[in-house]
PDB file of C-alpha atoms in Angstrom:
ATOM      1  CA  UNK A   1     -20.324  36.838   4.254  1.00  0.00           C
ATOM      2  CA  UNK A   2     -21.919  34.278   1.974  1.00  0.00           C
ATOM      3  CA  UNK A   3     -18.473  32.861   1.120  1.00  0.00           C
ATOM      4  CA  UNK A   4     -17.793  32.283   4.817  1.00  0.00           C
ATOM      5  CA  UNK A   5     -21.070  30.384   5.268  1.00  0.00           C
ATOM      6  CA  UNK A   6     -20.418  28.249   2.166  1.00  0.00           C
ATOM      7  CA  UNK A   7     -16.930  27.370   3.394  1.00  0.00           C
ATOM      8  CA  UNK A   8     -18.314  26.316   6.785  1.00  0.00           C
ATOM      9  CA  UNK A   9     -21.018  24.195   5.128  1.00  0.00           C
ATOM     10  CA  UNK A  10     -18.439  22.414   2.934  1.00  0.00           C
ATOM     11  CA  UNK A  11     -16.381  21.542   6.016  1.00  0.00           C
ATOM     12  CA  UNK A  12     -19.446  20.058   7.686  1.00  0.00           C
ATOM     13  CA  UNK A  13     -20.331  18.046   4.607  1.00  0.00           C
ATOM     14  CA  UNK A  14     -16.790  16.626   4.367  1.00  0.00           C
ATOM     15  CA  UNK A  15     -17.064  13.846   6.933  1.00  0.00           C
ATOM     16  CA  UNK A  16     -13.992  12.284   8.546  1.00  0.00           C
ATOM     17  CA  UNK A  17     -13.063   8.686   7.844  1.00  0.00           C
ATOM     18  CA  UNK A  18     -14.159   7.682  11.352  1.00  0.00           C
ATOM     19  CA  UNK A  19     -17.597   9.203  10.799  1.00  0.00           C
ATOM     20  CA  UNK A  20     -17.936   7.385   7.479  1.00  0.00           C
ATOM     21  CA  UNK A  21     -17.067   4.047   9.073  1.00  0.00           C
ATOM     22  CA  UNK A  22     -19.509   4.633  11.928  1.00  0.00           C
ATOM     23  CA  UNK A  23     -22.328   5.601   9.543  1.00  0.00           C
ATOM     24  CA  UNK A  24     -21.658   2.545   7.363  1.00  0.00           C
ATOM     25  CA  UNK A  25     -21.732   0.282  10.444  1.00  0.00           C
ATOM     26  CA  UNK A  26     -25.022   1.743  11.623  1.00  0.00           C
ATOM     27  CA  UNK A  27     -26.481   1.428   8.124  1.00  0.00           C
ATOM     28  CA  UNK A  28     -25.457  -2.259   8.119  1.00  0.00           C
ATOM     29  CA  UNK A  29     -27.226  -2.784  11.462  1.00  0.00           C
ATOM     30  CA  UNK A  30     -24.062  -3.911  13.249  1.00  0.00           C
ATOM     31  CA  UNK A  31     -22.976  -3.206  16.819  1.00  0.00           C
ATOM     32  CA  UNK A  32     -19.400  -2.544  17.894  1.00  0.00           C
ATOM     33  CA  UNK A  33     -19.361  -5.889  19.760  1.00  0.00           C
ATOM     34  CA  UNK A  34     -20.128  -7.784  16.532  1.00  0.00           C
ATOM     35  CA  UNK A  35     -17.506  -5.851  14.572  1.00  0.00           C
ATOM     36  CA  UNK A  36     -14.911  -6.589  17.271  1.00  0.00           C
ATOM     37  CA  UNK A  37     -15.793 -10.304  17.214  1.00  0.00           C
ATOM     38  CA  UNK A  38     -15.538 -10.584  13.414  1.00  0.00           C
ATOM     39  CA  UNK A  39     -12.431  -8.423  12.892  1.00  0.00           C
ATOM     40  CA  UNK A  40     -10.577  -9.373  16.119  1.00  0.00           C
ATOM     41  CA  UNK A  41      -9.978  -5.646  16.721  1.00  0.00           C
ATOM     42  CA  UNK A  42     -10.397  -4.524  20.358  1.00  0.00           C
ATOM     43  CA  UNK A  43     -13.564  -2.525  20.842  1.00  0.00           C
ATOM     44  CA  UNK A  44     -11.696   0.420  22.394  1.00  0.00           C
ATOM     45  CA  UNK A  45      -9.636   0.770  19.194  1.00  0.00           C
ATOM     46  CA  UNK A  46     -12.825   0.728  17.093  1.00  0.00           C
ATOM     47  CA  UNK A  47     -14.188   3.578  19.218  1.00  0.00           C
ATOM     48  CA  UNK A  48     -10.958   5.554  18.697  1.00  0.00           C
ATOM     49  CA  UNK A  49     -11.127   5.003  14.918  1.00  0.00           C
ATOM     50  CA  UNK A  50     -14.740   6.185  14.710  1.00  0.00           C
ATOM     51  CA  UNK A  51     -13.820   9.292  16.745  1.00  0.00           C
ATOM     52  CA  UNK A  52     -10.817   9.958  14.489  1.00  0.00           C
ATOM     53  CA  UNK A  53      -8.497   9.703  17.517  1.00  0.00           C
ATOM     54  CA  UNK A  54      -5.715   7.757  15.765  1.00  0.00           C
ATOM     55  CA  UNK A  55      -3.205   8.958  18.381  1.00  0.00           C
ATOM     56  CA  UNK A  56      -4.865   6.556  20.860  1.00  0.00           C
ATOM     57  CA  UNK A  57      -3.795   3.569  18.706  1.00  0.00           C
ATOM     58  CA  UNK A  58      -0.419   1.895  19.309  1.00  0.00           C
ATOM     59  CA  UNK A  59       1.146   3.212  16.083  1.00  0.00           C
ATOM     60  CA  UNK A  60       0.522   4.459  12.556  1.00  0.00           C
ATOM     61  CA  UNK A  61       0.712   0.866  11.260  1.00  0.00           C
ATOM     62  CA  UNK A  62      -2.138  -0.200  13.551  1.00  0.00           C
ATOM     63  CA  UNK A  63      -4.257   2.781  12.461  1.00  0.00           C
ATOM     64  CA  UNK A  64      -3.880   1.876   8.774  1.00  0.00           C
ATOM     65  CA  UNK A  65      -4.276  -1.901   9.274  1.00  0.00           C
ATOM     66  CA  UNK A  66      -7.321  -1.664  11.541  1.00  0.00           C
ATOM     67  CA  UNK A  67      -9.004   0.849   9.217  1.00  0.00           C
ATOM     68  CA  UNK A  68      -8.446  -1.451   6.221  1.00  0.00           C
ATOM     69  CA  UNK A  69      -9.964  -4.446   8.053  1.00  0.00           C
ATOM     70  CA  UNK A  70     -12.925  -2.337   9.257  1.00  0.00           C
ATOM     71  CA  UNK A  71     -13.592  -0.982   5.738  1.00  0.00           C
ATOM     72  CA  UNK A  72     -13.337  -4.474   4.220  1.00  0.00           C
ATOM     73  CA  UNK A  73     -15.939  -5.832   6.649  1.00  0.00           C
ATOM     74  CA  UNK A  74     -18.362  -3.020   5.818  1.00  0.00           C
ATOM     75  CA  UNK A  75     -17.833  -3.355   2.059  1.00  0.00           C
ATOM     76  CA  UNK A  76     -16.322   0.137   1.657  1.00  0.00           C
ATOM     77  CA  UNK A  77     -13.632   1.062  -0.865  1.00  0.00           C
ATOM     78  CA  UNK A  78     -10.410   0.169   0.947  1.00  0.00           C
ATOM     79  CA  UNK A  79      -8.075   2.435  -1.054  1.00  0.00           C
ATOM     80  CA  UNK A  80     -10.322   5.474  -0.521  1.00  0.00           C
ATOM     81  CA  UNK A  81     -10.514   4.815   3.224  1.00  0.00           C
ATOM     82  CA  UNK A  82      -6.742   4.310   3.520  1.00  0.00           C
ATOM     83  CA  UNK A  83      -6.037   7.537   1.620  1.00  0.00           C
ATOM     84  CA  UNK A  84      -8.312   9.407   4.027  1.00  0.00           C
ATOM     85  CA  UNK A  85      -6.622   7.798   7.066  1.00  0.00           C
ATOM     86  CA  UNK A  86      -3.146   8.727   5.791  1.00  0.00           C
ATOM     87  CA  UNK A  87      -4.311  12.283   5.156  1.00  0.00           C
ATOM     88  CA  UNK A  88      -5.638  12.636   8.704  1.00  0.00           C
ATOM     89  CA  UNK A  89      -2.446  11.130  10.132  1.00  0.00           C
ATOM     90  CA  UNK A  90      -0.319  13.561   8.111  1.00  0.00           C
ATOM     91  CA  UNK A  91      -2.463  16.490   9.269  1.00  0.00           C
ATOM     92  CA  UNK A  92      -2.066  15.393  12.887  1.00  0.00           C
ATOM     93  CA  UNK A  93       1.703  15.039  12.373  1.00  0.00           C
ATOM     94  CA  UNK A  94       1.934  18.586  10.996  1.00  0.00           C
ATOM     95  CA  UNK A  95       0.146  19.948  14.072  1.00  0.00           C
ATOM     96  CA  UNK A  96       2.687  18.475  16.494  1.00  0.00           C
ATOM     97  CA  UNK A  97       5.293  20.884  17.981  1.00  0.00           C
ATOM     98  CA  UNK A  98       8.590  21.129  16.138  1.00  0.00           C
ATOM     99  CA  UNK A  99      11.436  18.883  17.269  1.00  0.00           C
ATOM    100  CA  UNK A 100      14.531  20.245  18.984  1.00  0.00           C
ATOM    101  CA  UNK A 101      17.367  21.827  17.079  1.00  0.00           C
ATOM    102  CA  UNK A 102      19.406  19.517  14.907  1.00  0.00           C
ATOM    103  CA  UNK A 103      23.015  18.706  15.712  1.00  0.00           C
ATOM    104  CA  UNK A 104      25.349  21.002  13.891  1.00  0.00           C
ATOM    105  CA  UNK A 105      28.103  19.170  11.937  1.00  0.00           C
ATOM    106  CA  UNK A 106      30.953  21.033  13.612  1.00  0.00           C
ATOM    107  CA  UNK A 107      30.020  20.532  17.266  1.00  0.00           C
ATOM    108  CA  UNK A 108      33.248  19.385  19.040  1.00  0.00           C
ATOM    109  CA  UNK A 109      31.285  17.740  21.865  1.00  0.00           C
ATOM    110  CA  UNK A 110      29.816  15.226  19.404  1.00  0.00           C
ATOM    111  CA  UNK A 111      32.991  14.321  17.472  1.00  0.00           C
ATOM    112  CA  UNK A 112      33.923  10.615  18.041  1.00  0.00           C
ATOM    113  CA  UNK A 113      36.797  10.027  20.426  1.00  0.00           C
ATOM    114  CA  UNK A 114      40.212   8.676  19.397  1.00  0.00           C
ATOM    115  CA  UNK A 115      39.549   5.305  21.027  1.00  0.00           C
ATOM    116  CA  UNK A 116      36.399   4.801  18.995  1.00  0.00           C
ATOM    117  CA  UNK A 117      38.295   5.615  15.792  1.00  0.00           C
ATOM    118  CA  UNK A 118      41.001   3.007  16.550  1.00  0.00           C
ATOM    119  CA  UNK A 119      38.342   0.423  17.394  1.00  0.00           C
ATOM    120  CA  UNK A 120      36.593   1.049  14.057  1.00  0.00           C
ATOM    121  CA  UNK A 121      39.882   0.655  12.183  1.00  0.00           C
ATOM    122  CA  UNK A 122      40.639  -2.653  13.959  1.00  0.00           C
ATOM    123  CA  UNK A 123      37.143  -3.967  13.153  1.00  0.00           C
ATOM    124  CA  UNK A 124      37.637  -3.043   9.493  1.00  0.00           C
ATOM    125  CA  UNK A 125      40.969  -4.937   9.373  1.00  0.00           C
ATOM    126  CA  UNK A 126      39.416  -8.050  10.933  1.00  0.00           C
ATOM    127  CA  UNK A 127      36.515  -7.887   8.474  1.00  0.00           C
ATOM    128  CA  UNK A 128      38.865  -7.666   5.488  1.00  0.00           C
ATOM    129  CA  UNK A 129      40.896 -10.593   6.842  1.00  0.00           C
ATOM    130  CA  UNK A 130      37.766 -12.737   7.187  1.00  0.00           C
ATOM    131  CA  UNK A 131      36.665 -11.895   3.638  1.00  0.00           C
ATOM    132  CA  UNK A 132      40.106 -12.801   2.287  1.00  0.00           C
ATOM    133  CA  UNK A 133      40.122 -16.157   4.131  1.00  0.00           C
ATOM    134  CA  UNK A 134      36.627 -16.992   2.846  1.00  0.00           C
ATOM    135  CA  UNK A 135      37.431 -16.276  -0.796  1.00  0.00           C
ATOM    136  CA  UNK A 136      40.782 -18.057  -0.546  1.00  0.00           C
ATOM    137  CA  UNK A 137      39.151 -21.269   0.717  1.00  0.00           C
ATOM    138  CA  UNK A 138      36.173 -20.978  -1.673  1.00  0.00           C
ATOM    139  CA  UNK A 139      38.153 -20.489  -4.889  1.00  0.00           C
ATOM    140  CA  UNK A 140      41.055 -22.814  -3.927  1.00  0.00           C
ATOM    141  CA  UNK A 141      39.444 -25.881  -2.347  1.00  0.00           C
ATOM    142  CA  UNK A 142      42.401 -28.132  -3.293  1.00  0.00           C
ATOM    143  CA  UNK A 143      44.732 -26.265  -0.961  1.00  0.00           C
ATOM    144  CA  UNK A 144      43.068 -27.682   2.152  1.00  0.00           C
ATOM    145  CA  UNK A 145      44.040 -30.890   4.013  1.00  0.00           C
ATOM    146  CA  UNK A 146      43.615 -34.236   2.235  1.00  0.00           C
ATOM    147  CA  UNK A 147      40.561 -36.393   3.127  1.00  0.00           C
ATOM    148  CA  UNK A 148      41.033 -39.029   5.802  1.00  0.00           C
ATOM    149  CA  UNK A 149      39.454 -41.763   3.668  1.00  0.00           C
ATOM    150  CA  UNK A 150      39.817 -42.862   0.068  1.00  0.00           C
ATOM    151  CA  UNK A 151      37.220 -41.515  -2.407  1.00  0.00           C
ATOM    152  CA  UNK A 152      35.985 -45.033  -3.153  1.00  0.00           C
ATOM    153  CA  UNK A 153      35.331 -45.707   0.533  1.00  0.00           C
ATOM    154  CA  UNK A 154      33.462 -42.401   0.861  1.00  0.00           C
ATOM    155  CA  UNK A 155      31.231 -43.302  -2.106  1.00  0.00           C
ATOM    156  CA  UNK A 156      30.515 -46.751  -0.619  1.00  0.00           C
ATOM    157  CA  UNK A 157      29.546 -45.240   2.750  1.00  0.00           C
ATOM    158  CA  UNK A 158      27.266 -42.733   1.033  1.00  0.00           C
ATOM    159  CA  UNK A 159      25.538 -45.606  -0.805  1.00  0.00           C
ATOM    160  CA  UNK A 160      25.043 -47.496   2.449  1.00  0.00           C
ATOM    161  CA  UNK A 161      23.466 -44.450   4.085  1.00  0.00           C
ATOM    162  CA  UNK A 162      20.975 -43.935   1.219  1.00  0.00           C
ATOM    163  CA  UNK A 163      17.508 -45.053   2.215  1.00  0.00           C
ATOM    164  CA  UNK A 164      14.650 -45.888  -0.162  1.00  0.00           C
ATOM    165  CA  UNK A 165      11.951 -43.255  -0.448  1.00  0.00           C
ATOM    166  CA  UNK A 166       8.874 -44.049   1.678  1.00  0.00           C
ATOM    167  CA  UNK A 167       5.879 -45.279  -0.248  1.00  0.00           C
ATOM    168  CA  UNK A 168       3.044 -42.827  -0.686  1.00  0.00           C
ATOM    169  CA  UNK A 169       0.237 -43.328   1.798  1.00  0.00           C
ATOM    170  CA  UNK A 170      -3.125 -44.161   0.295  1.00  0.00           C
ATOM    171  CA  UNK A 171      -5.527 -41.243   0.106  1.00  0.00           C
ATOM    172  CA  UNK A 172      -8.233 -41.226   2.739  1.00  0.00           C
ATOM    173  CA  UNK A 173     -11.754 -42.020   1.561  1.00  0.00           C
ATOM    174  CA  UNK A 174     -14.088 -39.043   2.068  1.00  0.00           C
ATOM    175  CA  UNK A 175     -16.866 -40.479   4.226  1.00  0.00           C
ATOM    176  CA  UNK A 176     -18.482 -39.938   7.583  1.00  0.00           C
ATOM    177  CA  UNK A 177     -19.919 -36.824   9.258  1.00  0.00           C
ATOM    178  CA  UNK A 178     -17.923 -33.606   9.630  1.00  0.00           C
ATOM    179  CA  UNK A 179     -17.971 -32.338  13.242  1.00  0.00           C
ATOM    180  CA  UNK A 180     -16.560 -29.005  14.481  1.00  0.00           C
ATOM    181  CA  UNK A 181     -15.888 -28.719  18.233  1.00  0.00           C
ATOM    182  CA  UNK A 182     -14.917 -25.466  19.973  1.00  0.00           C
ATOM    183  CA  UNK A 183     -11.936 -25.647  22.343  1.00  0.00           C
ATOM    184  CA  UNK A 184     -12.425 -22.094  23.655  1.00  0.00           C
ATOM    185  CA  UNK A 185     -15.241 -19.942  24.988  1.00  0.00           C
ATOM    186  CA  UNK A 186     -16.729 -17.184  22.841  1.00  0.00           C
ATOM    187  CA  UNK A 187     -15.812 -18.657  19.417  1.00  0.00           C
ATOM    188  CA  UNK A 188     -18.008 -17.021  16.776  1.00  0.00           C
ATOM    189  CA  UNK A 189     -18.590 -19.219  13.697  1.00  0.00           C
ATOM    190  CA  UNK A 190     -20.944 -19.265  10.722  1.00  0.00           C
ATOM    191  CA  UNK A 191     -21.612 -22.146   8.300  1.00  0.00           C
ATOM    192  CA  UNK A 192     -23.356 -21.653   4.947  1.00  0.00           C
ATOM    193  CA  UNK A 193     -23.739 -23.479   1.634  1.00  0.00           C
ATOM    194  CA  UNK A 194     -22.559 -22.651  -1.883  1.00  0.00           C
ATOM    195  CA  UNK A 195     -25.683 -20.523  -2.458  1.00  0.00           C
ATOM    196  CA  UNK A 196     -24.903 -18.369   0.613  1.00  0.00           C
ATOM    197  CA  UNK A 197     -27.787 -19.803   2.664  1.00  0.00           C
ATOM    198  CA  UNK A 198     -26.938 -19.966   6.372  1.00  0.00           C
ATOM    199  CA  UNK A 199     -26.691 -23.424   7.895  1.00  0.00           C
ATOM    200  CA  UNK A 200     -25.531 -22.518  11.403  1.00  0.00           C
ATOM    201  CA  UNK A 201     -24.318 -19.393  13.252  1.00  0.00           C
ATOM    202  CA  UNK A 202     -23.464 -19.082  16.927  1.00  0.00           C
ATOM    203  CA  UNK A 203     -21.056 -17.932  19.625  1.00  0.00           C
ATOM    204  CA  UNK A 204     -19.763 -21.357  20.663  1.00  0.00           C
ATOM    205  CA  UNK A 205     -18.334 -22.105  24.107  1.00  0.00           C
ATOM    206  CA  UNK A 206     -15.728 -24.728  24.948  1.00  0.00           C
ATOM    207  CA  UNK A 207     -17.076 -28.203  24.236  1.00  0.00           C
ATOM    208  CA  UNK A 208     -19.890 -27.064  21.914  1.00  0.00           C
ATOM    209  CA  UNK A 209     -19.982 -28.894  18.588  1.00  0.00           C
ATOM    210  CA  UNK A 210     -21.774 -28.715  15.256  1.00  0.00           C
ATOM    211  CA  UNK A 211     -22.220 -31.451  12.644  1.00  0.00           C
ATOM    212  CA  UNK A 212     -22.262 -30.265   9.025  1.00  0.00           C
ATOM    213  CA  UNK A 213     -25.305 -31.721   7.208  1.00  0.00           C
ATOM    214  CA  UNK A 214     -24.271 -34.515   4.858  1.00  0.00           C
ATOM    215  CA  UNK A 215     -26.581 -33.213   2.124  1.00  0.00           C
ATOM    216  CA  UNK A 216     -25.337 -29.606   2.280  1.00  0.00           C
ATOM    217  CA  UNK A 217     -24.362 -28.194  -1.121  1.00  0.00           C
ATOM    218  CA  UNK A 218     -20.742 -27.057  -0.901  1.00  0.00           C
ATOM    219  CA  UNK A 219     -20.673 -26.162   2.831  1.00  0.00           C
ATOM    220  CA  UNK A 220     -18.281 -23.385   3.870  1.00  0.00           C
ATOM    221  CA  UNK A 221     -17.222 -21.690   7.106  1.00  0.00           C
ATOM    222  CA  UNK A 222     -16.470 -18.140   8.325  1.00  0.00           C
ATOM    223  CA  UNK A 223     -14.846 -17.541  11.710  1.00  0.00           C
ATOM    224  CA  UNK A 224     -12.349 -15.326  13.498  1.00  0.00           C
ATOM    225  CA  UNK A 225     -10.851 -18.146  15.618  1.00  0.00           C
ATOM    226  CA  UNK A 226      -9.922 -21.026  13.311  1.00  0.00           C
ATOM    227  CA  UNK A 227      -7.340 -22.288  15.801  1.00  0.00           C
ATOM    228  CA  UNK A 228     -10.112 -22.874  18.368  1.00  0.00           C
ATOM    229  CA  UNK A 229     -12.081 -25.343  16.199  1.00  0.00           C
ATOM    230  CA  UNK A 230     -11.173 -29.035  16.360  1.00  0.00           C
ATOM    231  CA  UNK A 231     -12.377 -30.994  13.286  1.00  0.00           C
ATOM    232  CA  UNK A 232     -13.177 -34.668  12.775  1.00  0.00           C
ATOM    233  CA  UNK A 233     -14.318 -36.481   9.632  1.00  0.00           C
ATOM    234  CA  UNK A 234     -15.989 -39.810  10.333  1.00  0.00           C
ATOM    235  CA  UNK A 235     -14.403 -39.840  13.796  1.00  0.00           C
ATOM    236  CA  UNK A 236     -10.909 -39.182  12.423  1.00  0.00           C
ATOM    237  CA  UNK A 237      -9.204 -35.941  13.430  1.00  0.00           C
ATOM    238  CA  UNK A 238      -7.984 -33.668  10.640  1.00  0.00           C
ATOM    239  CA  UNK A 239      -5.787 -30.543  10.768  1.00  0.00           C
ATOM    240  CA  UNK A 240      -7.439 -27.329  11.950  1.00  0.00           C
ATOM    241  CA  UNK A 241      -8.219 -24.574   9.471  1.00  0.00           C
ATOM    242  CA  UNK A 242      -5.355 -22.460  10.856  1.00  0.00           C
ATOM    243  CA  UNK A 243      -3.025 -22.308  13.831  1.00  0.00           C
ATOM    244  CA  UNK A 244      -3.199 -18.498  13.959  1.00  0.00           C
ATOM    245  CA  UNK A 245      -5.725 -16.091  15.435  1.00  0.00           C
ATOM    246  CA  UNK A 246      -7.021 -14.726  12.105  1.00  0.00           C
ATOM    247  CA  UNK A 247     -10.216 -14.372  10.080  1.00  0.00           C
ATOM    248  CA  UNK A 248     -10.936 -17.178   7.594  1.00  0.00           C
ATOM    249  CA  UNK A 249     -13.866 -17.022   5.211  1.00  0.00           C
ATOM    250  CA  UNK A 250     -15.354 -19.091   2.377  1.00  0.00           C
ATOM    251  CA  UNK A 251     -13.305 -22.167   3.397  1.00  0.00           C
ATOM    252  CA  UNK A 252     -14.828 -25.450   2.099  1.00  0.00           C
ATOM    253  CA  UNK A 253     -15.642 -27.907   4.902  1.00  0.00           C
ATOM    254  CA  UNK A 254     -16.858 -30.927   2.934  1.00  0.00           C
ATOM    255  CA  UNK A 255     -15.234 -34.269   3.825  1.00  0.00           C
ATOM    256  CA  UNK A 256     -13.271 -34.239   0.549  1.00  0.00           C
ATOM    257  CA  UNK A 257     -11.919 -30.718   1.118  1.00  0.00           C
ATOM    258  CA  UNK A 258     -10.934 -31.336   4.759  1.00  0.00           C
ATOM    259  CA  UNK A 259      -9.217 -34.671   4.062  1.00  0.00           C
ATOM    260  CA  UNK A 260      -7.302 -33.056   1.211  1.00  0.00           C
ATOM    261  CA  UNK A 261      -5.666 -30.666   3.733  1.00  0.00           C
ATOM    262  CA  UNK A 262      -3.616 -33.540   5.198  1.00  0.00           C
ATOM    263  CA  UNK A 263      -3.621 -37.153   6.364  1.00  0.00           C
ATOM    264  CA  UNK A 264      -6.324 -37.874   8.936  1.00  0.00           C
ATOM    265  CA  UNK A 265      -5.350 -39.182  12.415  1.00  0.00           C
ATOM    266  CA  UNK A 266      -7.488 -41.127  14.906  1.00  0.00           C
ATOM    267  CA  UNK A 267      -9.702 -38.768  16.905  1.00  0.00           C
ATOM    268  CA  UNK A 268      -8.758 -38.331  20.564  1.00  0.00           C
ATOM    269  CA  UNK A 269     -11.548 -39.467  22.936  1.00  0.00           C
ATOM    270  CA  UNK A 270     -13.187 -36.940  25.258  1.00  0.00           C
ATOM    271  CA  UNK A 271     -11.754 -36.713  28.775  1.00  0.00           C
ATOM    272  CA  UNK A 272     -14.922 -37.989  30.433  1.00  0.00           C
ATOM    273  CA  UNK A 273     -15.603 -40.627  27.760  1.00  0.00           C
ATOM    274  CA  UNK A 274     -18.793 -38.810  26.621  1.00  0.00           C
ATOM    275  CA  UNK A 275     -19.284 -37.186  23.215  1.00  0.00           C
ATOM    276  CA  UNK A 276     -19.025 -33.345  23.050  1.00  0.00           C
ATOM    277  CA  UNK A 277     -22.186 -31.317  23.500  1.00  0.00           C
ATOM    278  CA  UNK A 278     -24.188 -30.581  20.387  1.00  0.00           C
ATOM    279  CA  UNK A 279     -24.648 -27.000  19.201  1.00  0.00           C
ATOM    280  CA  UNK A 280     -28.403 -27.144  20.067  1.00  0.00           C
ATOM    281  CA  UNK A 281     -27.447 -26.908  23.782  1.00  0.00           C
ATOM    282  CA  UNK A 282     -25.709 -23.530  23.347  1.00  0.00           C
ATOM    283  CA  UNK A 283     -28.611 -21.446  22.064  1.00  0.00           C
ATOM    284  CA  UNK A 284     -27.367 -21.515  18.472  1.00  0.00           C
ATOM    285  CA  UNK A 285     -29.389 -20.577  15.392  1.00  0.00           C
ATOM    286  CA  UNK A 286     -29.653 -22.562  12.192  1.00  0.00           C
ATOM    287  CA  UNK A 287     -31.125 -21.759   8.792  1.00  0.00           C
ATOM    288  CA  UNK A 288     -34.759 -22.628   8.355  1.00  0.00           C
TER     289      UNK A 288
END
């Protein structure tokens, strides 16, 4: 009787991977909405992961990928979490009903027809003929038709078509304020310096902007929507941090680092001729 109680207690103590992720999130003081905003994982999928209902996810690949991203955000051991997820997926797979009977090799109803056999033979002959023609022309190039022009004329035309290499453009001088402007609603972003001290953190709406302090020590950015942030350095537009919907973190945003990403282009003026709204109008928080 005591062995039965000890076995039941060990099962209770062995928490599922979803329970471990939920407990770690609660211990970190994070809500599901914040986790969804930072990981770009839909909140309904996060709920399914915490419940251990991996069958509600689109596929096994999503279950493993979402669990890895969730564990990475919470600072958990990714390999340990992934091993637990694979184990639960395998256990769920074993509990599914057995598939139908396999096709026996001698079933006459499933033997290919004569027409299909002749078609396969014809395709094989055409394939062999194409391979022979390719190797014949590749290893015997002199057997083809003679060129329409003399070799000397061909060389002269090739020299005329050659163009000088364009001169390297001078490197842009790193000066002027760095301004980030959101082009979408609900863009979460966080700026901090090299010491990890927060400079600015907010859920920016379309048109909201933030100017990186000129005296910030090694400013960096963390966001889940880099494609939604337009960047200017001294009024000159520079390439965005990414064109994809992905999480970027610890990306330097000093004028030197941003101009090094590519040649700056003149900044496009606002549609109404007025500068974008500053981040102070959006209820943002900055480090004190």
